[in-house]
């Protein structure tokens, strides 16, 4: 449309975010069809190599270069159906970081941008490529949308040494009680088996004595002993 860089208005960064959304950068709605025409237009306006002032220390040049990186990263998301779906559903892949300057515009190929490099494999499910930061942003957005409490990172909870020692002693007592019960059951079983063996031996001994008492001579005892051996 012939607008110059000075006429182009960069979108404001929402509160709590580090940069505008990909849709805000290109000025389109979420359900709009993405066109590369706007991307090429912004590349011509913000590409560092096309800038007249190329002093790296110039704040204006640094700002322009950072915005160009965001333009390339936003293009990588909106031009790829898989990445765009992941961003729409989970907010995945957009944390304010972008590709190195010129990587997308020069190669003409899809670059990972702020995504993990595994996004190039479209066969992978999108949830396998999301980072912890992506999931935290997703849950924060869902909680905000549902009107629930914020899911900001919580401070770690530590246990006092005295509580930890008490817990260890408690489990040690439980373990000792269980082992004592098992040992007592095993002891009762051994005592029961011992009594059975003793009772059986006593009965056998009484029977032998009764049989021996009815025998009169030595020869009869020998005959009885030989019968027991058979």
PDB file of C-alpha atoms in Angstrom:
ATOM      1  CA  UNK A   1       0.000   0.000   0.000  1.00  0.00           C
ATOM      2  CA  UNK A   2       3.059   2.259  -0.265  1.00  0.00           C
ATOM      3  CA  UNK A   3       3.334   3.078   3.429  1.00  0.00           C
ATOM      4  CA  UNK A   4       6.800   3.849   4.770  1.00  0.00           C
ATOM      5  CA  UNK A   5       8.313   2.613   8.001  1.00  0.00           C
ATOM      6  CA  UNK A   6       7.437   5.876   9.696  1.00  0.00           C
ATOM      7  CA  UNK A   7       3.782   5.402   8.710  1.00  0.00           C
ATOM      8  CA  UNK A   8       3.637   1.834   9.977  1.00  0.00           C
ATOM      9  CA  UNK A   9       2.392   1.654  13.563  1.00  0.00           C
ATOM     10  CA  UNK A  10       3.886  -1.158  15.603  1.00  0.00           C
ATOM     11  CA  UNK A  11       1.235  -2.796  17.844  1.00  0.00           C
ATOM     12  CA  UNK A  12       1.391  -2.228  21.566  1.00  0.00           C
ATOM     13  CA  UNK A  13       2.624  -5.019  23.817  1.00  0.00           C
ATOM     14  CA  UNK A  14      -0.186  -6.397  26.012  1.00  0.00           C
ATOM     15  CA  UNK A  15       0.227  -6.135  29.749  1.00  0.00           C
ATOM     16  CA  UNK A  16       2.148  -9.075  31.160  1.00  0.00           C
ATOM     17  CA  UNK A  17       3.622  -9.999  27.752  1.00  0.00           C
ATOM     18  CA  UNK A  18       7.071  -9.416  26.309  1.00  0.00           C
ATOM     19  CA  UNK A  19       5.865  -8.696  22.772  1.00  0.00           C
ATOM     20  CA  UNK A  20       2.690  -8.420  20.664  1.00  0.00           C
ATOM     21  CA  UNK A  21       0.990 -11.549  19.378  1.00  0.00           C
ATOM     22  CA  UNK A  22       1.654 -12.832  15.831  1.00  0.00           C
ATOM     23  CA  UNK A  23      -1.855 -11.745  14.829  1.00  0.00           C
ATOM     24  CA  UNK A  24      -1.301  -8.239  16.201  1.00  0.00           C
ATOM     25  CA  UNK A  25       2.007  -7.899  14.346  1.00  0.00           C
ATOM     26  CA  UNK A  26       0.321  -8.610  11.004  1.00  0.00           C
ATOM     27  CA  UNK A  27      -2.915  -6.868  11.961  1.00  0.00           C
ATOM     28  CA  UNK A  28      -5.221  -9.814  11.212  1.00  0.00           C
ATOM     29  CA  UNK A  29      -7.912 -11.630  13.166  1.00  0.00           C
ATOM     30  CA  UNK A  30      -7.543 -15.145  14.535  1.00  0.00           C
ATOM     31  CA  UNK A  31      -9.865 -16.672  11.962  1.00  0.00           C
ATOM     32  CA  UNK A  32      -8.473 -14.690   9.020  1.00  0.00           C
ATOM     33  CA  UNK A  33      -6.630 -16.309   6.127  1.00  0.00           C
ATOM     34  CA  UNK A  34      -2.930 -15.548   6.314  1.00  0.00           C
ATOM     35  CA  UNK A  35      -1.323 -13.873   3.312  1.00  0.00           C
ATOM     36  CA  UNK A  36       2.397 -13.497   2.706  1.00  0.00           C
ATOM     37  CA  UNK A  37       1.858 -10.087   1.148  1.00  0.00           C
ATOM     38  CA  UNK A  38       1.836  -8.376   4.545  1.00  0.00           C
ATOM     39  CA  UNK A  39       4.939 -10.316   5.542  1.00  0.00           C
ATOM     40  CA  UNK A  40       6.892  -9.184   2.471  1.00  0.00           C
ATOM     41  CA  UNK A  41       5.758  -5.627   3.100  1.00  0.00           C
ATOM     42  CA  UNK A  42       7.007  -5.635   6.690  1.00  0.00           C
ATOM     43  CA  UNK A  43      10.267  -7.339   5.699  1.00  0.00           C
ATOM     44  CA  UNK A  44      11.011  -4.481   3.321  1.00  0.00           C
ATOM     45  CA  UNK A  45      10.328  -1.992   6.095  1.00  0.00           C
ATOM     46  CA  UNK A  46      12.248  -3.655   8.923  1.00  0.00           C
ATOM     47  CA  UNK A  47      14.992  -5.793   7.339  1.00  0.00           C
ATOM     48  CA  UNK A  48      18.341  -4.710   8.898  1.00  0.00           C
ATOM     49  CA  UNK A  49      20.205  -4.969   5.589  1.00  0.00           C
ATOM     50  CA  UNK A  50      17.800  -2.489   4.015  1.00  0.00           C
ATOM     51  CA  UNK A  51      18.263   0.058   6.772  1.00  0.00           C
ATOM     52  CA  UNK A  52      20.174   3.239   6.042  1.00  0.00           C
ATOM     53  CA  UNK A  53      21.448   3.403   9.628  1.00  0.00           C
ATOM     54  CA  UNK A  54      23.350   0.184  10.326  1.00  0.00           C
ATOM     55  CA  UNK A  55      25.118   1.223  13.501  1.00  0.00           C
ATOM     56  CA  UNK A  56      24.729  -1.654  15.946  1.00  0.00           C
ATOM     57  CA  UNK A  57      24.929   0.720  18.871  1.00  0.00           C
ATOM     58  CA  UNK A  58      22.038   2.843  17.615  1.00  0.00           C
ATOM     59  CA  UNK A  59      18.945   2.122  19.789  1.00  0.00           C
ATOM     60  CA  UNK A  60      16.664   2.747  16.819  1.00  0.00           C
ATOM     61  CA  UNK A  61      18.565   0.182  14.751  1.00  0.00           C
ATOM     62  CA  UNK A  62      18.455  -2.350  17.586  1.00  0.00           C
ATOM     63  CA  UNK A  63      14.702  -1.846  17.970  1.00  0.00           C
ATOM     64  CA  UNK A  64      14.166  -2.239  14.243  1.00  0.00           C
ATOM     65  CA  UNK A  65      16.231  -5.435  14.159  1.00  0.00           C
ATOM     66  CA  UNK A  66      14.309  -6.922  17.102  1.00  0.00           C
ATOM     67  CA  UNK A  67      10.994  -6.132  15.438  1.00  0.00           C
ATOM     68  CA  UNK A  68      12.226  -7.766  12.246  1.00  0.00           C
ATOM     69  CA  UNK A  69      13.025 -10.926  14.201  1.00  0.00           C
ATOM     70  CA  UNK A  70       9.521 -10.936  15.637  1.00  0.00           C
ATOM     71  CA  UNK A  71       8.052 -10.486  12.156  1.00  0.00           C
ATOM     72  CA  UNK A  72       9.959 -13.534  10.892  1.00  0.00           C
ATOM     73  CA  UNK A  73       8.932 -15.604  13.919  1.00  0.00           C
ATOM     74  CA  UNK A  74       5.280 -14.563  13.564  1.00  0.00           C
ATOM     75  CA  UNK A  75       5.397 -15.483   9.876  1.00  0.00           C
ATOM     76  CA  UNK A  76       6.791 -18.933  10.722  1.00  0.00           C
ATOM     77  CA  UNK A  77       3.822 -19.542  13.016  1.00  0.00           C
ATOM     78  CA  UNK A  78       0.972 -18.166  10.918  1.00  0.00           C
ATOM     79  CA  UNK A  79       2.208 -19.647   7.634  1.00  0.00           C
ATOM     80  CA  UNK A  80       2.414 -23.181   9.075  1.00  0.00           C
ATOM     81  CA  UNK A  81      -0.988 -24.780   9.863  1.00  0.00           C
ATOM     82  CA  UNK A  82       0.456 -27.077  12.535  1.00  0.00           C
ATOM     83  CA  UNK A  83       2.300 -24.313  14.364  1.00  0.00           C
ATOM     84  CA  UNK A  84      -0.646 -21.954  14.044  1.00  0.00           C
ATOM     85  CA  UNK A  85      -3.009 -24.568  15.486  1.00  0.00           C
ATOM     86  CA  UNK A  86      -0.622 -25.172  18.384  1.00  0.00           C
ATOM     87  CA  UNK A  87      -0.406 -21.464  19.093  1.00  0.00           C
ATOM     88  CA  UNK A  88      -4.185 -21.001  18.909  1.00  0.00           C
ATOM     89  CA  UNK A  89      -4.867 -23.947  21.215  1.00  0.00           C
ATOM     90  CA  UNK A  90      -2.037 -23.710  23.723  1.00  0.00           C
ATOM     91  CA  UNK A  91      -0.153 -20.481  23.086  1.00  0.00           C
ATOM     92  CA  UNK A  92       2.790 -22.715  22.236  1.00  0.00           C
ATOM     93  CA  UNK A  93       5.870 -21.421  20.504  1.00  0.00           C
ATOM     94  CA  UNK A  94       5.546 -17.705  21.194  1.00  0.00           C
ATOM     95  CA  UNK A  95       7.621 -16.320  24.043  1.00  0.00           C
ATOM     96  CA  UNK A  96       9.037 -13.157  22.526  1.00  0.00           C
ATOM     97  CA  UNK A  97      12.184 -14.790  21.163  1.00  0.00           C
ATOM     98  CA  UNK A  98      12.730 -14.944  17.432  1.00  0.00           C
ATOM     99  CA  UNK A  99      15.065 -16.332  14.791  1.00  0.00           C
ATOM    100  CA  UNK A 100      18.377 -14.660  14.005  1.00  0.00           C
ATOM    101  CA  UNK A 101      17.934 -11.744  11.640  1.00  0.00           C
ATOM    102  CA  UNK A 102      17.401 -12.721   8.045  1.00  0.00           C
ATOM    103  CA  UNK A 103      17.194 -16.474   8.565  1.00  0.00           C
ATOM    104  CA  UNK A 104      13.646 -16.819   7.306  1.00  0.00           C
ATOM    105  CA  UNK A 105      13.682 -14.154   4.623  1.00  0.00           C
ATOM    106  CA  UNK A 106      16.901 -15.300   2.975  1.00  0.00           C
ATOM    107  CA  UNK A 107      16.324 -19.030   2.913  1.00  0.00           C
ATOM    108  CA  UNK A 108      12.640 -18.904   2.011  1.00  0.00           C
ATOM    109  CA  UNK A 109      12.076 -22.070   4.074  1.00  0.00           C
ATOM    110  CA  UNK A 110      10.169 -22.562   7.283  1.00  0.00           C
ATOM    111  CA  UNK A 111      12.362 -22.000  10.303  1.00  0.00           C
ATOM    112  CA  UNK A 112      11.571 -23.112  13.832  1.00  0.00           C
ATOM    113  CA  UNK A 113      11.532 -19.539  15.157  1.00  0.00           C
ATOM    114  CA  UNK A 114      10.694 -19.549  18.853  1.00  0.00           C
ATOM    115  CA  UNK A 115       9.511 -23.160  18.513  1.00  0.00           C
ATOM    116  CA  UNK A 116      11.593 -26.156  19.395  1.00  0.00           C
ATOM    117  CA  UNK A 117      13.413 -27.629  16.401  1.00  0.00           C
ATOM    118  CA  UNK A 118      11.211 -30.720  16.401  1.00  0.00           C
ATOM    119  CA  UNK A 119       8.350 -28.666  14.961  1.00  0.00           C
ATOM    120  CA  UNK A 120       9.769 -29.352  11.500  1.00  0.00           C
ATOM    121  CA  UNK A 121       8.448 -32.909  11.801  1.00  0.00           C
ATOM    122  CA  UNK A 122       4.712 -32.511  11.187  1.00  0.00           C
ATOM    123  CA  UNK A 123       4.087 -36.156  12.094  1.00  0.00           C
ATOM    124  CA  UNK A 124       4.845 -35.445  15.738  1.00  0.00           C
ATOM    125  CA  UNK A 125       1.834 -34.597  17.940  1.00  0.00           C
ATOM    126  CA  UNK A 126       1.973 -30.978  18.972  1.00  0.00           C
ATOM    127  CA  UNK A 127       1.816 -31.780  22.673  1.00  0.00           C
ATOM    128  CA  UNK A 128       5.101 -33.688  22.452  1.00  0.00           C
ATOM    129  CA  UNK A 129       6.914 -30.545  21.296  1.00  0.00           C
ATOM    130  CA  UNK A 130       5.623 -28.031  23.838  1.00  0.00           C
ATOM    131  CA  UNK A 131       8.048 -26.823  26.495  1.00  0.00           C
ATOM    132  CA  UNK A 132       7.341 -26.343  30.188  1.00  0.00           C
ATOM    133  CA  UNK A 133       7.029 -22.615  29.551  1.00  0.00           C
ATOM    134  CA  UNK A 134       4.420 -23.302  26.854  1.00  0.00           C
ATOM    135  CA  UNK A 135       2.318 -25.399  29.222  1.00  0.00           C
ATOM    136  CA  UNK A 136       2.603 -22.817  32.007  1.00  0.00           C
ATOM    137  CA  UNK A 137       1.354 -20.114  29.646  1.00  0.00           C
ATOM    138  CA  UNK A 138      -1.454 -22.396  28.474  1.00  0.00           C
ATOM    139  CA  UNK A 139      -2.681 -23.100  32.011  1.00  0.00           C
ATOM    140  CA  UNK A 140      -2.342 -19.432  32.944  1.00  0.00           C
ATOM    141  CA  UNK A 141      -4.450 -18.400  29.954  1.00  0.00           C
ATOM    142  CA  UNK A 142      -7.060 -21.068  30.682  1.00  0.00           C
ATOM    143  CA  UNK A 143      -7.286 -20.052  34.340  1.00  0.00           C
ATOM    144  CA  UNK A 144      -7.630 -16.413  33.329  1.00  0.00           C
ATOM    145  CA  UNK A 145     -10.304 -17.299  30.775  1.00  0.00           C
ATOM    146  CA  UNK A 146     -12.261 -19.381  33.294  1.00  0.00           C
ATOM    147  CA  UNK A 147     -11.979 -16.713  35.959  1.00  0.00           C
ATOM    148  CA  UNK A 148     -10.014 -18.980  38.275  1.00  0.00           C
ATOM    149  CA  UNK A 149      -6.929 -18.200  40.336  1.00  0.00           C
ATOM    150  CA  UNK A 150      -3.731 -17.351  38.569  1.00  0.00           C
ATOM    151  CA  UNK A 151      -1.410 -20.259  37.867  1.00  0.00           C
ATOM    152  CA  UNK A 152       1.786 -18.314  38.481  1.00  0.00           C
ATOM    153  CA  UNK A 153       4.768 -20.438  39.561  1.00  0.00           C
ATOM    154  CA  UNK A 154       4.518 -21.266  43.222  1.00  0.00           C
ATOM    155  CA  UNK A 155       7.331 -21.008  45.690  1.00  0.00           C
ATOM    156  CA  UNK A 156       8.800 -24.365  46.742  1.00  0.00           C
ATOM    157  CA  UNK A 157       7.533 -25.843  49.994  1.00  0.00           C
ATOM    158  CA  UNK A 158      10.157 -27.158  52.390  1.00  0.00           C
ATOM    159  CA  UNK A 159       9.755 -29.429  55.418  1.00  0.00           C
ATOM    160  CA  UNK A 160      11.385 -28.662  58.737  1.00  0.00           C
ATOM    161  CA  UNK A 161      14.077 -31.054  59.914  1.00  0.00           C
ATOM    162  CA  UNK A 162      12.079 -31.909  63.024  1.00  0.00           C
ATOM    163  CA  UNK A 163       9.033 -32.830  60.914  1.00  0.00           C
ATOM    164  CA  UNK A 164      11.158 -34.920  58.595  1.00  0.00           C
ATOM    165  CA  UNK A 165      12.785 -36.733  61.533  1.00  0.00           C
ATOM    166  CA  UNK A 166       9.368 -37.393  63.073  1.00  0.00           C
ATOM    167  CA  UNK A 167       8.155 -38.789  59.775  1.00  0.00           C
ATOM    168  CA  UNK A 168      11.163 -41.111  59.525  1.00  0.00           C
ATOM    169  CA  UNK A 169      10.628 -42.335  63.099  1.00  0.00           C
ATOM    170  CA  UNK A 170       6.926 -42.879  62.410  1.00  0.00           C
ATOM    171  CA  UNK A 171       7.610 -45.066  59.380  1.00  0.00           C
ATOM    172  CA  UNK A 172      10.363 -46.889  61.284  1.00  0.00           C
ATOM    173  CA  UNK A 173       7.886 -47.736  64.065  1.00  0.00           C
ATOM    174  CA  UNK A 174       5.345 -48.982  61.543  1.00  0.00           C
ATOM    175  CA  UNK A 175       7.974 -51.125  59.839  1.00  0.00           C
ATOM    176  CA  UNK A 176       9.211 -52.521  63.147  1.00  0.00           C
ATOM    177  CA  UNK A 177       5.663 -53.369  64.239  1.00  0.00           C
ATOM    178  CA  UNK A 178       5.010 -55.185  60.983  1.00  0.00           C
ATOM    179  CA  UNK A 179       8.269 -57.136  61.250  1.00  0.00           C
ATOM    180  CA  UNK A 180       7.550 -57.993  64.887  1.00  0.00           C
ATOM    181  CA  UNK A 181       4.128 -59.332  63.946  1.00  0.00           C
ATOM    182  CA  UNK A 182       5.616 -61.461  61.185  1.00  0.00           C
ATOM    183  CA  UNK A 183       8.340 -62.769  63.508  1.00  0.00           C
ATOM    184  CA  UNK A 184       5.756 -63.625  66.165  1.00  0.00           C
ATOM    185  CA  UNK A 185       3.632 -65.507  63.647  1.00  0.00           C
ATOM    186  CA  UNK A 186       6.680 -67.427  62.456  1.00  0.00           C
ATOM    187  CA  UNK A 187       7.612 -68.274  66.069  1.00  0.00           C
ATOM    188  CA  UNK A 188       4.106 -69.528  66.827  1.00  0.00           C
ATOM    189  CA  UNK A 189       4.221 -71.720  63.727  1.00  0.00           C
ATOM    190  CA  UNK A 190       7.560 -73.263  64.767  1.00  0.00           C
ATOM    191  CA  UNK A 191       6.315 -73.938  68.291  1.00  0.00           C
ATOM    192  CA  UNK A 192       3.199 -75.587  66.900  1.00  0.00           C
ATOM    193  CA  UNK A 193       5.247 -77.809  64.590  1.00  0.00           C
ATOM    194  CA  UNK A 194       7.571 -78.728  67.470  1.00  0.00           C
ATOM    195  CA  UNK A 195       4.639 -79.759  69.666  1.00  0.00           C
ATOM    196  CA  UNK A 196       3.225 -81.915  66.868  1.00  0.00           C
ATOM    197  CA  UNK A 197       6.566 -83.708  66.404  1.00  0.00           C
ATOM    198  CA  UNK A 198       6.974 -84.241  70.153  1.00  0.00           C
ATOM    199  CA  UNK A 199       3.442 -85.595  70.490  1.00  0.00           C
ATOM    200  CA  UNK A 200       3.970 -87.995  67.601  1.00  0.00           C
ATOM    201  CA  UNK A 201       7.278 -89.211  69.067  1.00  0.00           C
ATOM    202  CA  UNK A 202       5.696 -89.690  72.496  1.00  0.00           C
ATOM    203  CA  UNK A 203       2.898 -91.792  71.016  1.00  0.00           C
ATOM    204  CA  UNK A 204       5.374 -93.955  69.116  1.00  0.00           C
ATOM    205  CA  UNK A 205       7.437 -94.453  72.277  1.00  0.00           C
ATOM    206  CA  UNK A 206       4.388 -95.453  74.346  1.00  0.00           C
ATOM    207  CA  UNK A 207       3.340 -97.943  71.677  1.00  0.00           C
ATOM    208  CA  UNK A 208       6.816 -99.517  71.655  1.00  0.00           C
ATOM    209  CA  UNK A 209       6.840 -99.805  75.415  1.00  0.00           C
ATOM    210  CA  UNK A 210       3.423-101.446  75.409  1.00  0.00           C
ATOM    211  CA  UNK A 211       4.512-103.944  72.776  1.00  0.00           C
ATOM    212  CA  UNK A 212       7.748-104.708  74.627  1.00  0.00           C
ATOM    213  CA  UNK A 213       5.942-105.153  77.920  1.00  0.00           C
ATOM    214  CA  UNK A 214       3.893-108.091  76.555  1.00  0.00           C
ATOM    215  CA  UNK A 215       6.969-110.000  75.375  1.00  0.00           C
ATOM    216  CA  UNK A 216       8.385-112.711  77.630  1.00  0.00           C
ATOM    217  CA  UNK A 217      11.660-113.817  76.111  1.00  0.00           C
ATOM    218  CA  UNK A 218      14.594-112.520  74.158  1.00  0.00           C
ATOM    219  CA  UNK A 219      13.668-114.482  71.063  1.00  0.00           C
ATOM    220  CA  UNK A 220      10.249-112.893  70.945  1.00  0.00           C
ATOM    221  CA  UNK A 221      11.776-109.405  71.144  1.00  0.00           C
ATOM    222  CA  UNK A 222      14.105-110.216  68.258  1.00  0.00           C
ATOM    223  CA  UNK A 223      11.186-111.403  66.143  1.00  0.00           C
ATOM    224  CA  UNK A 224       9.257-108.195  66.909  1.00  0.00           C
ATOM    225  CA  UNK A 225      12.267-106.059  65.981  1.00  0.00           C
ATOM    226  CA  UNK A 226      12.661-107.876  62.661  1.00  0.00           C
ATOM    227  CA  UNK A 227       9.000-107.286  61.825  1.00  0.00           C
ATOM    228  CA  UNK A 228       9.438-103.564  62.469  1.00  0.00           C
ATOM    229  CA  UNK A 229      12.378-103.470  60.034  1.00  0.00           C
ATOM    230  CA  UNK A 230      10.376-104.996  57.179  1.00  0.00           C
TER     231      UNK A 230
END
